[in-house]
PDB file of C-alpha atoms in Angstrom:
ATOM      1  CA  UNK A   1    -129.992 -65.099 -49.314  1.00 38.00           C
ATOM      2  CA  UNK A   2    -128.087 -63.038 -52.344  1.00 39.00           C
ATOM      3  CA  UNK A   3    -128.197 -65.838 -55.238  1.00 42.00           C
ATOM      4  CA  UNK A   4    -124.691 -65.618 -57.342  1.00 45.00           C
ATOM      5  CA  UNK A   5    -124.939 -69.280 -58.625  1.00 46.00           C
ATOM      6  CA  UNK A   6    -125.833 -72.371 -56.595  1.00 51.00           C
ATOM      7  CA  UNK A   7    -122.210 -73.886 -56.844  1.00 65.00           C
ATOM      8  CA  UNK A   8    -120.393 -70.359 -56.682  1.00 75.00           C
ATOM      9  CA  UNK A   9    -122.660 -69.630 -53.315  1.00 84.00           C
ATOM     10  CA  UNK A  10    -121.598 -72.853 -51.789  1.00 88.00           C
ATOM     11  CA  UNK A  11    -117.531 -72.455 -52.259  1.00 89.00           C
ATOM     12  CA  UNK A  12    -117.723 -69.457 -51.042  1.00 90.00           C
ATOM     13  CA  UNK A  13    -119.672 -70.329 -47.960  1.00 93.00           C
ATOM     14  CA  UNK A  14    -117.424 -73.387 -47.600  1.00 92.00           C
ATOM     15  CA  UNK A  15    -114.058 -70.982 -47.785  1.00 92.00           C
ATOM     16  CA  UNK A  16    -115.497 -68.625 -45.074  1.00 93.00           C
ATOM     17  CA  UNK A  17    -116.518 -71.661 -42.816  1.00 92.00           C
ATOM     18  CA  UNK A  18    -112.585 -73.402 -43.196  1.00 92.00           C
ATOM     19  CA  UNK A  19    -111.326 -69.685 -42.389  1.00 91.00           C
ATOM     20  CA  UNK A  20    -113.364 -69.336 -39.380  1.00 92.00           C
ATOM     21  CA  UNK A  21    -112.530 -72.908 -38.267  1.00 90.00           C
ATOM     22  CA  UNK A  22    -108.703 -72.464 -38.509  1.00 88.00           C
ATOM     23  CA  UNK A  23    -108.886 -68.595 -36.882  1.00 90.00           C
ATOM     24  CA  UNK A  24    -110.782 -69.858 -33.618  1.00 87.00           C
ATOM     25  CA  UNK A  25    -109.277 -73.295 -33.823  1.00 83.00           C
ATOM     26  CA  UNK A  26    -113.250 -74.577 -33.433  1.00 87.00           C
ATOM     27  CA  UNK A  27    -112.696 -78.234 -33.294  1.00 90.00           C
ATOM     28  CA  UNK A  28    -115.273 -80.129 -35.253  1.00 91.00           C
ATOM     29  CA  UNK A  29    -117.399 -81.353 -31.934  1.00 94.00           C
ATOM     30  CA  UNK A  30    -118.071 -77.562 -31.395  1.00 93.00           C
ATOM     31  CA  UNK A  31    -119.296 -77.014 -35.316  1.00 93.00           C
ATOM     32  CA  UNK A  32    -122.017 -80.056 -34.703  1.00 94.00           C
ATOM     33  CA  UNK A  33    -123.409 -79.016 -31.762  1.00 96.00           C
ATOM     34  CA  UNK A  34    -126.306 -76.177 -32.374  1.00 94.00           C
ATOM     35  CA  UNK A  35    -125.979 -73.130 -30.096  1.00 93.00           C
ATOM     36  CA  UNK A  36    -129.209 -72.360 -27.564  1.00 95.00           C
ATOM     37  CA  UNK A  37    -130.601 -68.909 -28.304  1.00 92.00           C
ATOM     38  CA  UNK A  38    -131.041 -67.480 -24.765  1.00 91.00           C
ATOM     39  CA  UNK A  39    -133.765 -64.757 -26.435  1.00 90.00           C
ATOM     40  CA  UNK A  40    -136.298 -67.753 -26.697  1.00 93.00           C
ATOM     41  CA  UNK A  41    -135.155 -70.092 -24.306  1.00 96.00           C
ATOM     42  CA  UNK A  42    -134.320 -68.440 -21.143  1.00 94.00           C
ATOM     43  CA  UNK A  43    -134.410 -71.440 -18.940  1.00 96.00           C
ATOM     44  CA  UNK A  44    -132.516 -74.706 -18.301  1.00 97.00           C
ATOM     45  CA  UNK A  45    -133.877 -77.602 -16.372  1.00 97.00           C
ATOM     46  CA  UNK A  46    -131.704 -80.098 -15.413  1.00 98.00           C
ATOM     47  CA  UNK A  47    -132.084 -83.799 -14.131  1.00 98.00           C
ATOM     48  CA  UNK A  48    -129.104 -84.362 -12.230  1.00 98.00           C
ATOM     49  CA  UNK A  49    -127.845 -87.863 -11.620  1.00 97.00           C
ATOM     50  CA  UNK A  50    -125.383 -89.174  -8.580  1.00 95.00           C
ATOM     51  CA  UNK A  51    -125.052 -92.974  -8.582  1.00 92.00           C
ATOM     52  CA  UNK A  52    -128.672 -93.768  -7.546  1.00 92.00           C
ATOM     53  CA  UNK A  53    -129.879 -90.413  -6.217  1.00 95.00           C
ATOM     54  CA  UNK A  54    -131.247 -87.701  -8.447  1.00 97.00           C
ATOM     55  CA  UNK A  55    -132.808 -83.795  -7.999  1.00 97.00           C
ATOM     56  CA  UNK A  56    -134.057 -81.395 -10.637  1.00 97.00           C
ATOM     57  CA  UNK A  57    -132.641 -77.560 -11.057  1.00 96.00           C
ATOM     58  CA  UNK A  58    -133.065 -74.899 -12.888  1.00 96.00           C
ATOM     59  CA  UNK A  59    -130.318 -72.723 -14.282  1.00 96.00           C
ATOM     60  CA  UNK A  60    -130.418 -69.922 -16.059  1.00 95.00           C
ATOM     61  CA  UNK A  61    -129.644 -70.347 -20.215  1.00 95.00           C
ATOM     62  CA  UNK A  62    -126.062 -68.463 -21.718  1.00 94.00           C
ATOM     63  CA  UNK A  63    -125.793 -68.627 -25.531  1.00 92.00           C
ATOM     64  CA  UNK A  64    -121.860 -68.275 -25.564  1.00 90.00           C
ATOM     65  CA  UNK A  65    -121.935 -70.958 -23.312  1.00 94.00           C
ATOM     66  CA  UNK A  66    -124.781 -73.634 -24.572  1.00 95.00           C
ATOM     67  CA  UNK A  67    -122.419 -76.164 -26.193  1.00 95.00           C
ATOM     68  CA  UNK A  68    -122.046 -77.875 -22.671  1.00 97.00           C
ATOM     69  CA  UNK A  69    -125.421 -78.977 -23.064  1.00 98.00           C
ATOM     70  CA  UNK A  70    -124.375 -81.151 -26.497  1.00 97.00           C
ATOM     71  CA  UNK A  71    -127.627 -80.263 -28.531  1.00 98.00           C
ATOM     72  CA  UNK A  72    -128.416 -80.685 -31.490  1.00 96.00           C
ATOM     73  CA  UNK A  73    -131.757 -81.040 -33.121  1.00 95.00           C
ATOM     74  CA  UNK A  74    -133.149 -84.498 -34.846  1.00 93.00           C
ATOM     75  CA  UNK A  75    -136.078 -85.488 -36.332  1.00 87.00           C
ATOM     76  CA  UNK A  76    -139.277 -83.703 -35.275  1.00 85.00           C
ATOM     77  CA  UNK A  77    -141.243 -86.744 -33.787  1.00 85.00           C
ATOM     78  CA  UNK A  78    -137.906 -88.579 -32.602  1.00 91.00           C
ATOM     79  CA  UNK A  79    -135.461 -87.558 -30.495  1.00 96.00           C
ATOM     80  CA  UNK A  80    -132.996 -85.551 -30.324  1.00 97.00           C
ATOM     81  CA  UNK A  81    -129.095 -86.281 -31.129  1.00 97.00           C
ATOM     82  CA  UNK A  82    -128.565 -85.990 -27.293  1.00 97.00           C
ATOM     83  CA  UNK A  83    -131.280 -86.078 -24.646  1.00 97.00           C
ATOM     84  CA  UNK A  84    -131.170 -82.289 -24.643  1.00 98.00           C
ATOM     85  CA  UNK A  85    -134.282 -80.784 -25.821  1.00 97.00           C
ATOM     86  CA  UNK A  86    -136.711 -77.931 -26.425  1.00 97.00           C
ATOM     87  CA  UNK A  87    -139.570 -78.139 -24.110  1.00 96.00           C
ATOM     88  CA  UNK A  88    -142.916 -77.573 -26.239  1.00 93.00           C
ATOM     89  CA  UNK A  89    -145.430 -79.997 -24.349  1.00 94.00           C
ATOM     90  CA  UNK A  90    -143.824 -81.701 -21.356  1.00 96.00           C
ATOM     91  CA  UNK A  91    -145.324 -84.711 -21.514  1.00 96.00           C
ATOM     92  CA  UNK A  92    -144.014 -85.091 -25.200  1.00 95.00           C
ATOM     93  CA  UNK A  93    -140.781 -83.937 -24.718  1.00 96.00           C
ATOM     94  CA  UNK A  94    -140.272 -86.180 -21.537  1.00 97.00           C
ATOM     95  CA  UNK A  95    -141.330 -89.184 -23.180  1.00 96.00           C
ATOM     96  CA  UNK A  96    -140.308 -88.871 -26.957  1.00 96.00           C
ATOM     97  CA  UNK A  97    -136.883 -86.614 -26.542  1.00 97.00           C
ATOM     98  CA  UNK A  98    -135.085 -87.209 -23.112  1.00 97.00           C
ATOM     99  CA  UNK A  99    -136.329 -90.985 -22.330  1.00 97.00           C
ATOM    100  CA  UNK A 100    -136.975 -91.749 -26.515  1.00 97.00           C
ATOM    101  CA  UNK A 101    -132.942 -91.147 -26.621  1.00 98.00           C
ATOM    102  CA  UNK A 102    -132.104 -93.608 -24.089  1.00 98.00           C
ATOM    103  CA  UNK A 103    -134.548 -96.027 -25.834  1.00 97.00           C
ATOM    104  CA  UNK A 104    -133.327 -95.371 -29.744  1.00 96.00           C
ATOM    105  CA  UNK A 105    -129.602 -96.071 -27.748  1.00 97.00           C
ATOM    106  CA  UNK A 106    -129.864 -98.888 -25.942  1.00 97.00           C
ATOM    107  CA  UNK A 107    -132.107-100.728 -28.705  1.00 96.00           C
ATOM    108  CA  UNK A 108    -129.002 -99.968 -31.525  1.00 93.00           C
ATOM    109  CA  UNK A 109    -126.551-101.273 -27.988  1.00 93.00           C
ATOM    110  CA  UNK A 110    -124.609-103.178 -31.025  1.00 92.00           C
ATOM    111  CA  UNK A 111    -123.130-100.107 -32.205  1.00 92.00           C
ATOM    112  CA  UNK A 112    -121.308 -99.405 -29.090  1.00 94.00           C
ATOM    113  CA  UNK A 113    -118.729-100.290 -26.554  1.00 94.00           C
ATOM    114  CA  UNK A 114    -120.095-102.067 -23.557  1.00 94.00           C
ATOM    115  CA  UNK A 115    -118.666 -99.903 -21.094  1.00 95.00           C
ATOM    116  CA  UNK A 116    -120.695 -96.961 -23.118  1.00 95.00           C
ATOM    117  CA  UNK A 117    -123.880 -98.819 -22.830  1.00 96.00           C
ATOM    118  CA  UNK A 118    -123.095 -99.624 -19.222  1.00 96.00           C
ATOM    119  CA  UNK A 119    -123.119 -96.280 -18.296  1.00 96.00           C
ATOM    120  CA  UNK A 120    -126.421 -95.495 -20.857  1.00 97.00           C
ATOM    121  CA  UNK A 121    -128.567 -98.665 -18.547  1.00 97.00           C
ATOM    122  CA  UNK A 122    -127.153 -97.047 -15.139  1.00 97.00           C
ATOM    123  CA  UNK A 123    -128.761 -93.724 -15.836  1.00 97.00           C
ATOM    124  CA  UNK A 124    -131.320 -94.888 -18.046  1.00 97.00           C
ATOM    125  CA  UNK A 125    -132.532 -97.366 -14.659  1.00 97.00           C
ATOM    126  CA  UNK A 126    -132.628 -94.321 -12.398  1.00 97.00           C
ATOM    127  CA  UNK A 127    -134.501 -92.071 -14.851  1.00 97.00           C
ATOM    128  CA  UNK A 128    -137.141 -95.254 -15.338  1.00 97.00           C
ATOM    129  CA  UNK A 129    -137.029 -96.203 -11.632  1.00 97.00           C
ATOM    130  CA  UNK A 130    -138.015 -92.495 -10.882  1.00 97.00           C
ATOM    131  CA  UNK A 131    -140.310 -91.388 -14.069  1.00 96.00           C
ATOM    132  CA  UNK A 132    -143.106 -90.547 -12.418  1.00 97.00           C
ATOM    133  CA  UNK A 133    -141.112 -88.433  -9.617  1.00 97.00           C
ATOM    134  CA  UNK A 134    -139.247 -87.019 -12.079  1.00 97.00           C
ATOM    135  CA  UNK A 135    -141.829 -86.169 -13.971  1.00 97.00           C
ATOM    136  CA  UNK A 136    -143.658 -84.289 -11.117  1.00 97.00           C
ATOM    137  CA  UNK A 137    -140.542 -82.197 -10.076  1.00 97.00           C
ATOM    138  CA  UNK A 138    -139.831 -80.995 -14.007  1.00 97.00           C
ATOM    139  CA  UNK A 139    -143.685 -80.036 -13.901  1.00 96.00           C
ATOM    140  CA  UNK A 140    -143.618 -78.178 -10.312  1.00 95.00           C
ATOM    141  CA  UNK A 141    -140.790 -76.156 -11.544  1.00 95.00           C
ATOM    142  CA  UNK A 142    -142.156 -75.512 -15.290  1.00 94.00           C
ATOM    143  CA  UNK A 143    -145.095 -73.894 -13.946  1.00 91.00           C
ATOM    144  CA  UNK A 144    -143.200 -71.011 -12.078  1.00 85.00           C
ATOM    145  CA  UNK A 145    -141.230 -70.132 -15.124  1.00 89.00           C
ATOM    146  CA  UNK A 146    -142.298 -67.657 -18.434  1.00 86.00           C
ATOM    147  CA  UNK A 147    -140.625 -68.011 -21.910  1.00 86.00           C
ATOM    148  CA  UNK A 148    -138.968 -71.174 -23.400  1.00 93.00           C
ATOM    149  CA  UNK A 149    -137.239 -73.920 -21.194  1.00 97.00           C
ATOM    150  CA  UNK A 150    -134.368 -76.500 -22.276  1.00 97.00           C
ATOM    151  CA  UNK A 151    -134.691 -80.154 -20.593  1.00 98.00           C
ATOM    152  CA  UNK A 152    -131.297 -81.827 -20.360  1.00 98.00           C
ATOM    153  CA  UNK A 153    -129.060 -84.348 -18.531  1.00 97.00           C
ATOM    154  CA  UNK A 154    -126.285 -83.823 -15.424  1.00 97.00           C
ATOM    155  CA  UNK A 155    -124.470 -86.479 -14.135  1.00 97.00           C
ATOM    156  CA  UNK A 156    -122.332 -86.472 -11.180  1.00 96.00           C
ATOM    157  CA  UNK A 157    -121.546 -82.492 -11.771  1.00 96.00           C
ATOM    158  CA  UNK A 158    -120.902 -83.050 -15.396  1.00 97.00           C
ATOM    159  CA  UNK A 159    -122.764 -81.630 -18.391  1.00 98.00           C
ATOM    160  CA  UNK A 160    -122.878 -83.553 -21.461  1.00 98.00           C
ATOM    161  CA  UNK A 161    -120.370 -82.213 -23.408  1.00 97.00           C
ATOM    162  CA  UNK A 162    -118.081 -83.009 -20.316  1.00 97.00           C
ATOM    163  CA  UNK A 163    -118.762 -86.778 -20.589  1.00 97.00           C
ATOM    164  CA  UNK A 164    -117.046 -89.089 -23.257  1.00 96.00           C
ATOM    165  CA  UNK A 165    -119.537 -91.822 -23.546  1.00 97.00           C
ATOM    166  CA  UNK A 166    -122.661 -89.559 -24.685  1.00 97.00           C
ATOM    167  CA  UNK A 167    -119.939 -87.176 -27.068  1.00 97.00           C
ATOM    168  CA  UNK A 168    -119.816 -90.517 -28.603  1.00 96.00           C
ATOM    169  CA  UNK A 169    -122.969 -91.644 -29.227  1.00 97.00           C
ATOM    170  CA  UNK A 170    -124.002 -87.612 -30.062  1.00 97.00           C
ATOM    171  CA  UNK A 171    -121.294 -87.980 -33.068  1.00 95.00           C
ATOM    172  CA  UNK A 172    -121.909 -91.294 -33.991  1.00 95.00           C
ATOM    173  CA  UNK A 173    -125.418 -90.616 -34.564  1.00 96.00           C
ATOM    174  CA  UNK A 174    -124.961 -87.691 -36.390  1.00 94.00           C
ATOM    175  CA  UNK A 175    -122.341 -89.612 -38.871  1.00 90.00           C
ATOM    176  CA  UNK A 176    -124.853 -92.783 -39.043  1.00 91.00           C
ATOM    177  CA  UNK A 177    -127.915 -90.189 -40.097  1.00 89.00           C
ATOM    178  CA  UNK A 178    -125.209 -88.577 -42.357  1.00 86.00           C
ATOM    179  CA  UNK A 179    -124.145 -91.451 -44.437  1.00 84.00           C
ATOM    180  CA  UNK A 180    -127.760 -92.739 -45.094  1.00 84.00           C
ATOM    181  CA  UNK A 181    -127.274 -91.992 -48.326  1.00 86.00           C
ATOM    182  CA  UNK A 182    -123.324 -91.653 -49.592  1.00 88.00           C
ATOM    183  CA  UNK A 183    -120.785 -92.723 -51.686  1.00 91.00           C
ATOM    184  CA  UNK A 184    -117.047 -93.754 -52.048  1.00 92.00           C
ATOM    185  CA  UNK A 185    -114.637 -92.654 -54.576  1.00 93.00           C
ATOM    186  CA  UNK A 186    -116.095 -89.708 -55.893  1.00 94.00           C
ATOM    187  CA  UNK A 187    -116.407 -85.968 -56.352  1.00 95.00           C
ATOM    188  CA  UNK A 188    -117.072 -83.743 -54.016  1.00 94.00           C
ATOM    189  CA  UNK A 189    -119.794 -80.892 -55.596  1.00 91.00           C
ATOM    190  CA  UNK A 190    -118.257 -78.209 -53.528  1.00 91.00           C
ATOM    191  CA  UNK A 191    -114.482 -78.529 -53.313  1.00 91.00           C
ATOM    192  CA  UNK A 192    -114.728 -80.130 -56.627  1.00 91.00           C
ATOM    193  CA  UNK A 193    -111.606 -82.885 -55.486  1.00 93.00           C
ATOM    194  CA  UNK A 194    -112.019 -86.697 -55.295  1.00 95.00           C
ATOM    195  CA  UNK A 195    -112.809 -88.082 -52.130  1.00 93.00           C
ATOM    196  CA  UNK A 196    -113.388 -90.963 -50.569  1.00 92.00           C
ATOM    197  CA  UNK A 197    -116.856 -90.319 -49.194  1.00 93.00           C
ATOM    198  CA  UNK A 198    -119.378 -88.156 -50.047  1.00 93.00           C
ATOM    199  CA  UNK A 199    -122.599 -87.659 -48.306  1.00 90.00           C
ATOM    200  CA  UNK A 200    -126.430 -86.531 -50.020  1.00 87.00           C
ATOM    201  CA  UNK A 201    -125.761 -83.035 -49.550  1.00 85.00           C
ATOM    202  CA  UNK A 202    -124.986 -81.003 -46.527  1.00 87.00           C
ATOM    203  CA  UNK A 203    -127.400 -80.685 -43.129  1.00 83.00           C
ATOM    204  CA  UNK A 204    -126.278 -76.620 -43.100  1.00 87.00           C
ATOM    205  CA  UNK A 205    -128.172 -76.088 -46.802  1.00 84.00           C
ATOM    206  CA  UNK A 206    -131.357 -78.164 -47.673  1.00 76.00           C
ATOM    207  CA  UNK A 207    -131.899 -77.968 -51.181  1.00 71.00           C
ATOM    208  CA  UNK A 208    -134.543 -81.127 -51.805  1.00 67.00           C
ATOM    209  CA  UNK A 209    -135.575 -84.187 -49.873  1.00 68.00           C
ATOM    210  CA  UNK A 210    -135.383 -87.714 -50.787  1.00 67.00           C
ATOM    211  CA  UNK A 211    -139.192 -88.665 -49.507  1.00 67.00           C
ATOM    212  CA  UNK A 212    -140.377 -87.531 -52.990  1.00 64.00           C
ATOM    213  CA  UNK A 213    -138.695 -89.784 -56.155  1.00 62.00           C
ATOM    214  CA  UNK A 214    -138.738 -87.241 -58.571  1.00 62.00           C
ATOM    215  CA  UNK A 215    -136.340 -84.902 -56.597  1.00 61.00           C
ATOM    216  CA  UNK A 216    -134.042 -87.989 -56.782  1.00 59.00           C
ATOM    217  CA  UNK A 217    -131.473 -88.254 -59.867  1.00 62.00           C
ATOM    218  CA  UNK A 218    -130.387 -91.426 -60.918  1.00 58.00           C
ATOM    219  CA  UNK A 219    -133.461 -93.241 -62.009  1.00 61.00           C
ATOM    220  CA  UNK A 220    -135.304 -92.081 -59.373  1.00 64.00           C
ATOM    221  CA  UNK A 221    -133.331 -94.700 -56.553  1.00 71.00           C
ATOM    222  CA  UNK A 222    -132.829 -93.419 -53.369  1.00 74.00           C
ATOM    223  CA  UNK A 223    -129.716 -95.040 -52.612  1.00 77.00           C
ATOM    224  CA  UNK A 224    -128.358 -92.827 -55.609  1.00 79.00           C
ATOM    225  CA  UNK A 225    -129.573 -89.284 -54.616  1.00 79.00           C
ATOM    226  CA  UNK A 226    -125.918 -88.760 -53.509  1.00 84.00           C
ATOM    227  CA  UNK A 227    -125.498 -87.777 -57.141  1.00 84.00           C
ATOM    228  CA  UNK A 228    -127.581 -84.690 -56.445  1.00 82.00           C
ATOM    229  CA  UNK A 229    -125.420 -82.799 -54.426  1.00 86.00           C
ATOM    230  CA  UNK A 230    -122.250 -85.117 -53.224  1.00 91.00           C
ATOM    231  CA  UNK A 231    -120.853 -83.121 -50.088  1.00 93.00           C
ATOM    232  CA  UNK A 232    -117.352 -84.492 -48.657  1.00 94.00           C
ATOM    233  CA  UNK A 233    -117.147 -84.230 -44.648  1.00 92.00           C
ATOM    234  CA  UNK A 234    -114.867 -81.313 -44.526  1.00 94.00           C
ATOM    235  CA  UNK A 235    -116.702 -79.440 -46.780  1.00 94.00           C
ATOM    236  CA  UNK A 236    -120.140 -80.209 -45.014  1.00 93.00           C
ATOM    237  CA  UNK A 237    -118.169 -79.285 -41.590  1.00 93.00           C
ATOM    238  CA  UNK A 238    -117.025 -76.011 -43.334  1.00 94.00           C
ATOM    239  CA  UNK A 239    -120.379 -75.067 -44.787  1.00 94.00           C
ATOM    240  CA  UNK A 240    -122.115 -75.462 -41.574  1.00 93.00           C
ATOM    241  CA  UNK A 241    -119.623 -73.175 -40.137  1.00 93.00           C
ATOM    242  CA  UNK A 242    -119.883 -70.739 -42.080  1.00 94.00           C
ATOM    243  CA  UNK A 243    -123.601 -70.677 -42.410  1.00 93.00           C
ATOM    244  CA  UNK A 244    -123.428 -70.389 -38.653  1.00 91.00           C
ATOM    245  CA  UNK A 245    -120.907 -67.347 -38.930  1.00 92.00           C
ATOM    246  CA  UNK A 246    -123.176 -65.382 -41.733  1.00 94.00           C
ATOM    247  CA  UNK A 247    -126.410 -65.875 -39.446  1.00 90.00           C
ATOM    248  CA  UNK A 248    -124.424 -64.242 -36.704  1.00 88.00           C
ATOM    249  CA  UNK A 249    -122.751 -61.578 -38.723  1.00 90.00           C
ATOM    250  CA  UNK A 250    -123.988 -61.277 -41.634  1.00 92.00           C
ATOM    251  CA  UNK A 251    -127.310 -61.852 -41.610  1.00 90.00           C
ATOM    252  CA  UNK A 252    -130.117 -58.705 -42.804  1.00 93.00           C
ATOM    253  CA  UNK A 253    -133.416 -57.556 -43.885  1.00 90.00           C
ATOM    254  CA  UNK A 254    -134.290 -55.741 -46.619  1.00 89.00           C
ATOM    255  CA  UNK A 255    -137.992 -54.546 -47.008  1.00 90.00           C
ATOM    256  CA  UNK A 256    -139.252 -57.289 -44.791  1.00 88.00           C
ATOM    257  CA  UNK A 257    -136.837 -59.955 -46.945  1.00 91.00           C
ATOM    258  CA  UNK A 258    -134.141 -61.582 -44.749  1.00 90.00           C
ATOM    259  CA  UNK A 259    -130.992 -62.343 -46.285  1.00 90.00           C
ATOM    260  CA  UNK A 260    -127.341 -63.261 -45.849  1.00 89.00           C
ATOM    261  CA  UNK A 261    -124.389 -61.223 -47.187  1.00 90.00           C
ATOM    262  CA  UNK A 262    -121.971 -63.991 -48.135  1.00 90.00           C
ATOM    263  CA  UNK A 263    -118.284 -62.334 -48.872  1.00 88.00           C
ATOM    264  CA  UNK A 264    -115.999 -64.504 -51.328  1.00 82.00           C
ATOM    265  CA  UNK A 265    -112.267 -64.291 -51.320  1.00 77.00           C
ATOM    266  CA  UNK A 266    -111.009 -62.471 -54.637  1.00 71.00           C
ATOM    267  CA  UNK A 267    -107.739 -64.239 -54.296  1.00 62.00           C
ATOM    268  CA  UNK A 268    -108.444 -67.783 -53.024  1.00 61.00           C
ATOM    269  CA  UNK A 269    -108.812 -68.790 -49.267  1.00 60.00           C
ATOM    270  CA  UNK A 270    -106.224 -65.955 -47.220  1.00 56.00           C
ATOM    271  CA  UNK A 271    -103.207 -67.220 -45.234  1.00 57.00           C
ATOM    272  CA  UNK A 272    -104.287 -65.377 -42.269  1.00 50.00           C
TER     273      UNK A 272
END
């Protein structure tokens, strides 16, 4: 990426993102959930749910239209935001994405509504009552396919993006693992205005980790590493945005080096 000054880089990342967001009127659902490259992953399959009854298909995978499968990656050994997942090893993915969602969910149930964790236990108890089926049908098909396959979740004709209770656990999630580490009442290292939150960075730029104390400012506490890079949530929205739109536009090699061409607006952010 061109280097004009950590701070600079970051407004003017941030400016492109808000433009893009108020052009396409992208709400911010769509900027949180990751696109599906369709080059690597040219396969979807899909265990569909209706009431008590359930089958596996296989569709094939369309980048403009992977946001109706609500992904969005997590941690590498947990799951997923969603059940949605990259298959790598089946029996992993089965186990410690799709079913480790329902799991994580159902053991945090205090966190939501009861008719949202109602519906979670009704699919959850099919999936359970028919692992080992399941299982069997998602490895049958796997076997016929070449390149990389998607596992994810249809219930009664709906993807996930299409049903309310898992959009709300997908962005409550994402908010909880957000404001691990945050603060109230203060400035925002982007937009430079006062605000009252600000998260430990944004999750479209990594610049250090908060495993290691000494990449952690204020005496080392991790409850303080806000202080290293305090992101407000429009900015972080708007910087993951416009990351999104440089990798897709303006992203190029040079001599083998990859890099993004990030524009900044001469005159401030344009009307139009």
């Amino acid at each position: 990426m061109i280097y004009k000054g950590g701070d600079i880089m970051l407004t003017a990342v941030q400016e492109l993102g808000k433009w893009v967001l108020q052009q396409k009127a992208i709400t911010p659902l769509d900027v949180l959930i990751e696109t599906i490259p369709e080059s690597r992953y040219l396969h979807v399959l899909l265990v569909c749910i209706e009431d008590s009854q359930w089958k596996v298909e296989l569709e094939e995978c369309e980048e403009e239209d992977s946001q109706k499968y609500l992904y969005r990656r997590g941690s590498s050994n947990g799951p997923n935001f969603s059940p949605t997942a990259m298959i790598t090893e089946l029996d992993k993915t089965f186990n410690n994405k799709f079913l480790g969602w329902f799991e994580k969910v159902l053991k945090q149930k205090r966190n939501y509504s009861e008719d949202v964790i109602a519906e979670i236990e009704k699919v959850y108890t099919v999936i359970t009552e028919n692992k080992n089926s399941i299982y069997q049908a998602l490895e049958t098909k796997l076997k016929n396919l070449s390149g990389g396959c998607v596992l994810t979740l249809k219930i009664k004709g709906s993807y996930l993006r299409e049903i309310p209770s898992f959009v709300s656990i997908f962005t409550q999630l994402i908010q909880e693992k957000d404001s691990e580490v945050s603060a109230n009442g203060q400035v925002c290292s982007v937009c430079g205005q006062k605000k009252d939150f600000v998260m430990a960075g944004s999750s479209a730029f990594k610049f250090y980790t908060n495993d290691k104390p000494g990449f952690i400012s204020g005496q080392f506490f991790k409850e303080l590493a806000w202080r290293n890079h305090p992101v407000c949530m429009e900015c972080n929205l708007n910087l993951q945005e416009g990351k999104r739109f440089l990798e897709s536009r303006l992203k190029f090699q040079f001599y083998g080096l990859e890099y993004l061409f990030v524009p900044e607006f001469l005159f401030g952010e344009p009307d139009s």
